[in-house]
Short mmCIF file of C-alpha atoms and ligand atoms in Angstrom, two decimals:
data_model
loop_
_atom_site.label_atom_id
_atom_site.label_comp_id
_atom_site.label_asym_id
_atom_site.label_seq_id
_atom_site.Cartn_x
_atom_site.Cartn_y
_atom_site.Cartn_z
CA MET A 251 84.57 86.42 147.92
CA SER A 252 86.93 83.96 149.39
CA VAL A 253 87.05 83.03 153.04
CA GLN A 254 88.87 85.79 155.11
CA GLN A 255 91.43 84.26 157.28
CA HIS A 256 93.24 87.43 157.95
CA ALA A 257 92.21 90.57 159.75
CA LEU A 258 91.51 93.50 157.49
CA TRP A 259 92.46 97.07 157.91
CA GLN A 260 89.71 99.41 158.83
CA ASN A 261 89.75 101.70 155.70
CA ARG A 262 91.62 102.49 152.52
CA TRP A 263 93.79 105.02 154.31
CA THR A 264 95.29 102.56 156.54
CA PHE A 265 96.27 100.41 153.61
CA ILE A 266 97.78 103.38 151.93
CA LEU A 267 99.75 104.39 154.89
CA ALA A 268 101.02 100.85 155.55
CA ALA A 269 101.84 100.22 151.93
CA THR A 270 103.60 103.67 151.88
CA GLY A 271 105.35 102.68 155.08
CA SER A 272 106.61 99.69 153.24
CA ALA A 273 107.63 101.49 150.07
CA VAL A 274 109.23 104.49 151.75
CA GLY A 275 112.38 103.37 153.60
CA LEU A 276 116.08 103.23 153.30
CA GLY A 277 115.55 102.74 149.52
CA ASN A 278 114.41 106.34 149.20
CA ILE A 279 116.53 108.18 151.60
CA TRP A 280 119.75 106.19 151.66
CA LYS A 281 119.87 104.08 148.55
CA PHE A 282 118.35 106.21 145.81
CA PRO A 283 120.68 109.22 146.33
CA TYR A 284 123.80 107.07 146.56
CA ILE A 285 123.13 105.08 143.49
CA THR A 286 122.17 108.17 141.63
CA GLY A 287 125.57 109.57 142.65
CA GLU A 288 127.41 106.33 141.52
CA TYR A 289 125.59 105.94 138.24
CA GLY A 290 126.11 109.43 137.02
CA GLY A 291 123.00 111.40 137.84
CA GLY A 292 120.27 112.64 135.49
CA ALA A 293 120.16 109.87 132.90
CA PHE A 294 119.98 107.30 135.59
CA VAL A 295 117.14 109.30 137.35
CA LEU A 296 115.21 109.34 133.96
CA VAL A 297 115.56 105.67 133.39
CA TYR A 298 114.47 104.99 137.01
CA LEU A 299 111.29 107.15 136.62
CA PHE A 300 110.65 105.37 133.30
CA CYS A 301 110.92 101.97 135.02
CA ILE A 302 108.62 103.21 137.88
CA LEU A 303 105.84 104.12 135.28
CA THR A 304 106.05 101.27 132.83
CA ILE A 305 107.20 98.46 134.88
CA GLY A 306 106.86 99.18 138.71
CA VAL A 307 103.32 100.67 138.80
CA PRO A 308 101.69 97.99 136.52
CA ILE A 309 103.27 95.26 138.51
CA MET A 310 102.29 96.80 141.86
CA VAL A 311 98.65 96.88 140.70
CA ALA A 312 98.90 93.31 139.65
CA GLU A 313 100.53 92.24 142.96
CA VAL A 314 98.20 94.07 145.27
CA TRP A 315 95.30 92.81 143.16
CA LEU A 316 96.59 89.16 143.58
CA GLY A 317 96.78 89.71 147.38
CA LYS A 318 93.41 91.17 147.69
CA ARG A 319 91.93 88.34 145.61
CA GLY A 320 93.90 85.65 147.36
CA ARG A 321 93.11 86.79 150.99
CA HIS A 322 95.93 84.52 152.43
CA ASP A 323 99.66 84.66 152.94
CA PRO A 324 101.58 85.14 149.59
CA ILE A 325 102.34 81.50 149.05
CA ASN A 326 98.75 80.23 149.74
CA SER A 327 97.12 83.23 147.86
CA LEU A 328 98.95 82.12 144.74
CA ARG A 329 98.24 78.42 145.26
CA ARG A 330 94.59 79.13 145.66
CA ILE A 331 94.36 81.57 142.76
CA CYS A 332 96.15 79.14 140.43
CA HIS A 333 93.99 76.29 141.40
CA GLU A 334 90.81 78.28 140.90
CA ALA A 335 92.00 79.33 137.46
CA GLY A 336 93.17 75.94 136.53
CA VAL A 337 96.69 77.09 135.83
CA SER A 338 99.89 75.46 136.91
CA GLY A 339 100.77 75.65 140.59
CA GLY A 340 104.33 76.37 139.53
CA TRP A 341 103.42 80.13 139.75
CA THR A 342 103.51 79.64 143.59
CA VAL A 343 107.27 80.15 143.17
CA ILE A 344 106.57 83.90 143.12
CA GLY A 345 105.32 83.62 146.70
CA ILE A 346 108.25 81.36 147.82
CA ALA A 347 110.72 83.55 146.24
CA GLY A 348 109.16 86.63 147.90
CA VAL A 349 109.29 85.06 151.46
CA LEU A 350 113.01 84.08 150.93
CA GLY A 351 113.94 87.39 149.18
CA GLY A 352 112.31 89.35 152.05
CA LEU A 353 114.63 87.60 154.44
CA LEU A 354 117.69 88.15 152.25
CA ILE A 355 117.01 91.91 152.02
CA LEU A 356 116.61 92.11 155.73
CA MET A 357 120.01 90.66 156.14
CA PHE A 358 121.59 93.95 155.09
CA TYR A 359 118.63 96.20 155.51
CA GLY A 360 118.83 95.84 159.24
CA VAL A 361 122.62 96.76 159.33
CA VAL A 362 121.96 99.96 157.59
CA ALA A 363 119.00 100.84 159.82
CA GLY A 364 121.38 100.12 162.72
CA TRP A 365 123.67 102.78 161.48
CA ALA A 366 120.77 105.27 161.46
CA LEU A 367 120.09 104.34 165.17
CA GLU A 368 123.74 104.93 165.93
CA TYR A 369 123.53 108.40 164.46
CA VAL A 370 120.46 109.03 166.64
CA TRP A 371 122.60 108.17 169.71
CA GLN A 372 125.37 110.44 168.56
CA SER A 373 122.84 113.33 168.21
CA PHE A 374 121.58 112.74 171.81
CA LYS A 375 125.19 112.91 173.03
CA GLY A 376 125.43 116.27 171.24
CA SER A 377 128.09 115.02 168.92
CA TYR A 378 127.24 117.36 166.03
CA THR A 379 128.76 120.21 167.87
CA THR A 380 131.28 118.54 169.95
CA THR A 381 133.04 115.92 167.73
CA ASN A 382 133.75 115.38 164.06
CA LEU A 383 130.43 113.55 163.51
CA ALA A 384 130.08 115.73 160.37
CA LEU A 385 133.26 114.41 159.03
CA GLU A 386 133.82 111.29 157.12
CA GLY A 387 135.75 109.95 159.93
CA HIS A 388 132.74 108.88 161.94
CA PHE A 389 130.99 106.81 159.31
CA GLY A 390 134.41 105.12 158.69
CA GLU A 391 134.85 104.23 162.40
CA LEU A 392 131.28 102.91 162.72
CA THR A 393 131.61 100.61 159.70
CA ALA A 394 134.89 99.39 160.86
CA SER A 395 133.63 98.28 164.32
CA SER A 396 131.72 95.02 164.01
CA GLY A 397 130.89 95.33 167.70
CA GLN A 398 129.03 98.53 167.33
CA GLN A 399 127.30 97.51 164.26
CA ILE A 400 126.05 94.21 165.78
CA PHE A 401 124.82 96.11 168.82
CA TRP A 402 122.67 98.63 166.73
CA GLN A 403 121.59 95.93 164.24
CA THR A 404 120.39 93.83 167.13
CA ILE A 405 118.27 96.70 168.58
CA PHE A 406 116.71 97.30 165.13
CA MET A 407 115.87 93.56 164.72
CA LEU A 408 114.35 93.41 168.21
CA LEU A 409 112.11 96.45 167.29
CA THR A 410 111.11 94.75 164.03
CA CYS A 411 110.32 91.45 165.64
CA GLY A 412 108.52 93.20 168.49
CA VAL A 413 106.11 94.92 166.09
CA ILE A 414 105.65 91.85 164.03
CA ALA A 415 104.93 89.68 167.18
CA ALA A 416 102.38 92.40 168.30
CA GLY A 417 100.57 92.12 165.11
CA VAL A 418 100.85 94.50 162.08
CA VAL A 419 97.19 95.56 161.81
CA GLN A 420 96.99 97.68 165.01
CA GLY A 421 100.47 98.87 165.59
CA ILE A 422 101.74 99.79 162.14
CA GLY A 423 98.55 101.19 160.81
CA ARG A 424 98.37 103.69 163.61
CA SER A 425 102.01 104.68 163.92
CA VAL A 426 102.59 105.33 160.22
CA ASN A 427 99.77 107.80 160.39
CA ILE A 428 101.93 110.29 162.38
CA LEU A 429 105.42 109.17 161.30
CA MET A 430 105.04 109.45 157.49
CA PRO A 431 103.90 113.07 157.42
CA THR A 432 106.58 113.90 159.98
CA LEU A 433 109.25 112.40 157.96
CA LEU A 434 108.09 114.19 154.75
CA LEU A 435 107.97 117.54 156.63
CA LEU A 436 111.60 117.06 157.97
CA LEU A 437 112.77 116.14 154.49
CA ILE A 438 111.16 119.29 153.13
CA MET A 439 112.92 121.29 155.92
CA LEU A 440 116.24 119.74 154.98
CA LEU A 441 115.43 120.39 151.33
CA ALA A 442 114.77 124.08 151.97
CA TYR A 443 117.96 124.26 154.15
CA SER A 444 120.11 122.49 151.63
CA LEU A 445 118.82 124.75 148.79
CA LEU A 446 119.51 127.83 150.75
CA GLU A 447 122.87 126.93 152.08
CA GLY A 448 124.14 124.40 149.56
CA ASP A 449 124.80 124.35 145.82
CA GLY A 450 121.26 123.75 144.54
CA ALA A 451 121.97 124.66 140.92
CA SER A 452 124.84 121.98 140.61
CA ALA A 453 122.62 119.44 142.40
CA ALA A 454 119.64 120.06 140.13
CA ARG A 455 121.82 119.77 137.00
CA PHE A 456 123.41 116.57 138.34
CA MET A 457 119.92 115.01 139.02
CA PHE A 458 117.81 116.24 136.24
CA ALA A 459 120.08 117.04 133.22
CA PRO A 460 120.54 113.70 131.53
CA ASP A 461 123.90 112.84 130.00
CA PHE A 462 123.25 109.54 128.30
CA SER A 463 126.91 108.96 127.61
CA LYS A 464 127.21 108.16 131.38
CA LEU A 465 124.57 105.41 131.08
CA SER A 466 125.98 101.85 131.30
CA GLY A 467 124.11 98.62 130.90
CA GLU A 468 124.67 98.06 134.54
CA ALA A 469 123.19 101.44 135.42
CA VAL A 470 120.01 100.44 133.54
CA LEU A 471 119.76 97.19 135.40
CA VAL A 472 120.39 99.06 138.79
CA ALA A 473 117.72 101.60 137.88
CA LEU A 474 115.22 98.76 137.05
CA GLY A 475 116.14 96.84 140.27
CA HIS A 476 115.77 100.04 142.20
CA ALA A 477 112.26 100.59 140.79
CA PHE A 478 111.26 97.25 142.26
CA PHE A 479 113.00 97.71 145.52
CA THR A 480 111.66 101.16 146.25
CA LEU A 481 108.12 99.93 145.56
CA SER A 482 108.56 96.83 147.61
CA LEU A 483 107.67 94.63 144.65
CA ALA A 484 107.96 90.84 144.10
CA MET A 485 109.03 90.14 147.71
CA GLY A 486 105.49 89.12 148.81
CA ALA A 487 105.17 92.35 150.81
CA MET A 488 102.52 93.86 148.49
CA LEU A 489 100.75 90.60 148.27
CA ALA A 490 100.58 90.26 151.94
CA TYR A 491 99.33 93.84 152.52
CA GLY A 492 96.98 93.55 149.62
CA SER A 493 95.40 90.59 151.47
CA TYR A 494 94.57 92.86 154.37
CA MET A 495 92.99 95.46 152.18
CA PRO A 496 89.29 96.26 152.81
CA ASP A 497 86.88 95.21 150.12
CA ASP A 498 85.80 98.64 149.35
CA ALA A 499 89.35 99.98 148.68
CA HIS A 500 90.09 100.49 145.02
CA VAL A 501 93.49 98.84 143.99
CA GLY A 502 94.14 101.19 141.05
CA LYS A 503 93.75 104.49 142.99
CA THR A 504 95.53 103.46 146.16
CA VAL A 505 98.44 101.97 144.25
CA LEU A 506 98.87 105.30 142.32
CA THR A 507 98.94 107.30 145.57
CA VAL A 508 101.55 104.91 147.10
CA ALA A 509 103.86 105.10 144.05
CA ALA A 510 103.53 108.88 143.86
CA LEU A 511 104.39 109.39 147.35
CA ASP A 512 107.20 107.03 147.19
CA THR A 513 108.66 108.72 144.10
CA ILE A 514 108.32 112.25 145.48
CA ILE A 515 110.13 111.24 148.68
CA ALA A 516 113.02 109.84 146.78
CA LEU A 517 113.50 112.89 144.67
CA VAL A 518 113.15 115.26 147.69
CA ALA A 519 115.77 113.12 149.48
CA GLY A 520 118.12 113.56 146.48
CA MET A 521 117.69 117.35 146.35
CA ALA A 522 118.23 117.47 150.20
CA ILE A 523 121.50 115.67 149.89
CA PHE A 524 123.23 116.67 146.62
CA PRO A 525 123.44 120.40 147.34
CA VAL A 526 125.42 119.65 150.39
CA VAL A 527 127.59 117.20 148.39
CA PHE A 528 128.49 119.79 145.78
CA ALA A 529 128.81 122.76 148.21
CA ASN A 530 131.39 120.85 150.18
CA GLY A 531 133.33 119.36 147.25
CA LEU A 532 132.35 115.77 148.11
CA ALA A 533 132.06 113.07 145.58
CA PRO A 534 128.58 112.28 144.60
CA GLY A 535 129.69 108.71 143.85
CA SER A 536 131.05 108.03 147.39
CA GLY A 537 128.70 104.94 147.81
CA PRO A 538 126.63 103.87 150.73
CA GLY A 539 128.13 106.43 153.18
CA LEU A 540 126.65 109.28 151.18
CA MET A 541 123.73 110.20 153.42
CA PHE A 542 125.69 109.51 156.58
CA VAL A 543 128.51 111.86 155.71
CA THR A 544 126.64 114.78 153.98
CA LEU A 545 123.54 115.23 156.16
CA PRO A 546 125.66 115.62 159.34
CA LEU A 547 127.37 118.48 157.58
CA SER A 548 124.08 120.26 157.28
CA PHE A 549 123.09 119.55 160.86
CA ALA A 550 126.36 120.67 162.21
CA ALA A 551 125.95 124.05 160.57
CA MET A 552 122.33 124.39 161.48
CA PRO A 553 120.93 126.01 164.75
CA MET A 554 119.69 123.19 166.94
CA GLY A 555 121.59 120.83 164.77
CA ASN A 556 121.81 117.97 167.38
CA PHE A 557 118.12 118.16 167.74
CA PHE A 558 117.15 118.00 164.11
CA GLY A 559 119.94 115.59 163.33
CA GLY A 560 118.64 113.27 165.93
CA LEU A 561 114.99 113.64 164.78
CA PHE A 562 115.93 112.93 161.25
CA PHE A 563 117.85 109.90 161.73
CA ALA A 564 115.23 108.63 164.07
CA LEU A 565 112.58 109.07 161.40
CA VAL A 566 115.01 107.21 158.87
CA ALA A 567 115.05 104.31 161.34
CA ILE A 568 111.40 104.45 161.75
CA ALA A 569 110.86 104.56 157.88
CA ALA A 570 113.19 101.57 157.82
CA LEU A 571 111.20 99.82 160.54
CA SER A 572 107.90 100.19 158.63
CA SER A 573 109.62 98.58 155.59
CA SER A 574 111.46 95.88 157.54
CA ILE A 575 108.23 94.76 159.00
CA SER A 576 106.78 94.23 155.53
CA LEU A 577 109.83 92.20 154.62
CA LEU A 578 109.18 89.73 157.44
CA GLU A 579 105.44 89.71 157.37
CA PRO A 580 105.03 87.36 154.25
CA GLY A 581 107.07 84.64 156.03
CA ILE A 582 105.24 85.20 159.29
CA ALA A 583 101.86 85.09 157.65
CA TRP A 584 102.80 81.93 155.81
CA LEU A 585 103.98 80.24 159.12
CA GLU A 586 100.90 81.52 160.85
CA GLU A 587 98.72 79.60 158.38
CA LYS A 588 100.80 76.53 159.13
CA GLY A 589 99.86 76.90 162.75
CA VAL A 590 103.00 78.54 164.06
CA PRO A 591 102.11 81.42 166.36
CA ARG A 592 103.23 84.96 165.38
CA VAL A 593 105.51 85.25 168.36
CA ALA A 594 107.32 82.09 167.61
CA GLY A 595 107.54 83.00 163.94
CA ALA A 596 108.90 86.31 164.69
CA ILE A 597 111.64 84.93 166.89
CA GLY A 598 112.63 82.17 164.35
CA LEU A 599 112.63 84.34 161.21
CA GLY A 600 114.11 87.13 163.20
CA LEU A 601 117.04 85.06 164.26
CA VAL A 602 117.62 83.88 160.69
CA ALA A 603 117.68 87.59 159.43
CA TRP A 604 119.83 88.58 162.41
CA GLY A 605 122.38 85.83 161.63
CA GLY A 606 122.56 86.89 158.06
CA GLY A 607 123.04 90.49 159.30
CA LEU A 608 126.12 89.33 161.19
CA ALA A 609 127.53 87.87 157.80
CA SER A 610 126.89 91.41 156.15
CA ILE A 611 128.64 93.11 158.98
CA TYR A 612 131.74 90.86 158.81
CA SER A 613 131.91 90.85 155.07
CA GLY A 614 131.30 93.67 152.63
CA GLU A 615 131.06 91.12 149.90
CA VAL A 616 128.08 89.44 151.67
CA PHE A 617 126.42 92.83 152.05
CA ASP A 618 126.91 93.69 148.36
CA PHE A 619 125.88 90.29 147.28
CA LEU A 620 122.65 90.30 149.18
CA ASP A 621 121.78 93.72 147.78
CA LYS A 622 122.53 92.68 144.21
CA ILE A 623 120.89 89.31 144.12
CA THR A 624 117.61 90.66 145.50
CA ALA A 625 117.27 93.96 143.65
CA GLN A 626 118.95 93.23 140.39
CA TYR A 627 117.76 89.54 139.89
CA MET A 628 115.07 88.24 142.22
CA MET A 629 112.86 91.28 142.11
CA PRO A 630 112.90 91.78 138.28
CA LEU A 631 112.40 88.11 137.69
CA GLY A 632 109.59 87.88 140.34
CA GLY A 633 108.00 90.91 138.68
CA LEU A 634 108.14 89.42 135.38
CA LEU A 635 106.38 86.28 136.53
CA ILE A 636 103.70 88.40 138.23
CA ALA A 637 103.18 90.31 134.91
CA LEU A 638 102.89 87.03 132.93
CA LEU A 639 100.61 85.43 135.59
CA VAL A 640 98.19 88.39 135.73
CA GLY A 641 98.65 89.55 132.23
CA TRP A 642 98.59 86.28 130.31
CA ALA A 643 97.80 83.20 132.49
CA LEU A 644 94.73 84.24 134.50
CA PRO A 645 91.32 84.86 132.89
CA ARG A 646 90.96 88.34 131.72
CA GLN A 647 87.63 88.76 133.18
CA TRP A 648 88.94 88.38 136.66
CA VAL A 649 90.60 91.76 136.97
CA ARG A 650 88.31 93.54 134.61
CA GLY A 651 85.21 92.26 136.41
CA SER A 652 86.68 93.11 139.84
CA GLY A 653 86.05 96.73 139.31
CA GLU A 654 89.49 97.51 140.95
CA LEU A 655 90.38 100.00 138.15
CA ALA A 656 88.17 102.40 136.34
CA ALA A 657 87.56 101.28 132.77
CA GLY A 658 89.86 103.62 131.11
CA SER A 659 92.77 103.09 133.43
CA TYR A 660 92.11 99.36 133.28
CA ASN A 661 92.61 99.26 129.53
CA ALA A 662 95.84 101.20 129.72
CA TRP A 663 97.16 99.06 132.63
CA TYR A 664 96.38 95.80 130.93
CA LEU A 665 98.02 96.79 127.74
CA VAL A 666 101.12 97.93 129.42
CA LEU A 667 101.21 94.86 131.73
CA ARG A 668 100.97 92.55 128.79
CA TYR A 669 103.04 94.22 126.02
CA ILE A 670 105.43 96.71 127.61
CA THR A 671 106.28 95.38 131.07
CA PRO A 672 107.63 91.84 130.29
CA PRO A 673 109.61 92.78 127.14
CA GLY A 674 110.95 95.86 129.10
CA ILE A 675 112.34 93.64 131.80
CA LEU A 676 113.79 91.18 129.29
CA LEU A 677 115.27 94.09 127.32
CA VAL A 678 117.13 95.39 130.37
CA PHE A 679 118.47 91.93 131.18
CA ALA A 680 119.63 91.53 127.65
CA HIS A 681 121.23 95.02 127.75
CA SER A 682 123.00 94.40 131.01
CA LEU A 683 124.36 91.12 129.87
CA GLY A 684 125.78 93.04 126.80
CA LEU A 685 123.50 91.29 124.34
CA LEU A 686 122.18 94.51 123.01
N1 LIG B 735 110.73 99.57 149.70
C1 LIG B 735 111.60 99.52 150.81
C2 LIG B 735 112.57 100.72 150.74
O1 LIG B 735 112.54 101.40 149.79
C3 LIG B 735 112.40 98.16 150.75
C4 LIG B 735 111.55 97.07 150.65
C5 LIG B 735 111.79 96.12 149.53
C6 LIG B 735 110.50 96.79 151.54
C7 LIG B 735 110.84 95.01 149.35
C8 LIG B 735 109.65 95.49 151.37
C9 LIG B 735 109.91 94.71 150.31
O2 LIG B 735 113.39 100.92 151.58
#
């Protein structure tokens, strides 16, 4: 085994929770429902699930395995692995792109998490019953006020940098233990509520009855990008977390658990939101405001709506926090190995991400650009490189001999990673460029 520079999590559960904390975030609760709404529903969901299974999960296994084998920050893990295998050091670009990409994502992610914090504040003020928080107006006002958005984004970034500076191993490991189950519980409560009170039948039809005539090339690319985004792939996060994985944790089994939890939470979020959309005659394709406009409608009509609304948006912010930490960690770990203390790294990279956040607040185009360039281009390309590195360039014996996957699943995984995943990604690119 290589030298262990990093701390390790105590057991496989802490890894599962931290990785789930990274995977489950705004992607599941905010982004998945609104892009499903924009790209037409059922067919989009089906393509997304297909991408998770044939592209996301195989790459996630490969990425976590790379981290566990490398035992360093993403860039140095890759450098060492390539050196040891005698392959080109050029593959290190996966780690570099991951560190940069994580920062780029954080530049709009922190803004959205800030919106969630503002909704927590509104709930504490009792706004669900006293003002028109439930109406579209509030979201419009919030996103029109740069001052308010800067304030809440700043708070969120301070929280992120605070946890990062304190060290991920202790803080995050312990907190996700309580927070993740609570979030799931609340989502299920909202699901039950919206099925009882909302239009569950229309929602189910919208989400699960595929109409392929609505599926554009762009939709397929967005679905692929989202499979990467929601599983936190190709941004160094899984590489970094894999490097903290205890020796006796099994990569195959743990990754499957994380991916399953992530997918279930996204589907539950969709089924908590769309019944409200249809019951209130709202447009499913109304964009990034979807969650912020629909869920307050449920809370306003609920007994103790201010309480549940506040709790829910607080948990959304916490889910975002456990993801944003993993967006920053690869860069911090890399700086740490260069001798920069965590606190200094957290301040430096935090300021960079915060500054980018200002740009997203002042310009909707920057916001959209950051989202698109990361999810639709950097992540699929990074994933393609991970699949090629582990599936083709590194010695086959390395993964097989590591015992990280049971023999049967190893064979299936290796086959998919080599022959399905890379062509799958290329096909989606070709399709979205109109070449197919
Ligand atoms: N998976 C997170 C979400 O769904 C976002 C994320 C992407 C986190 C990449 C880390 C790395 O919200």
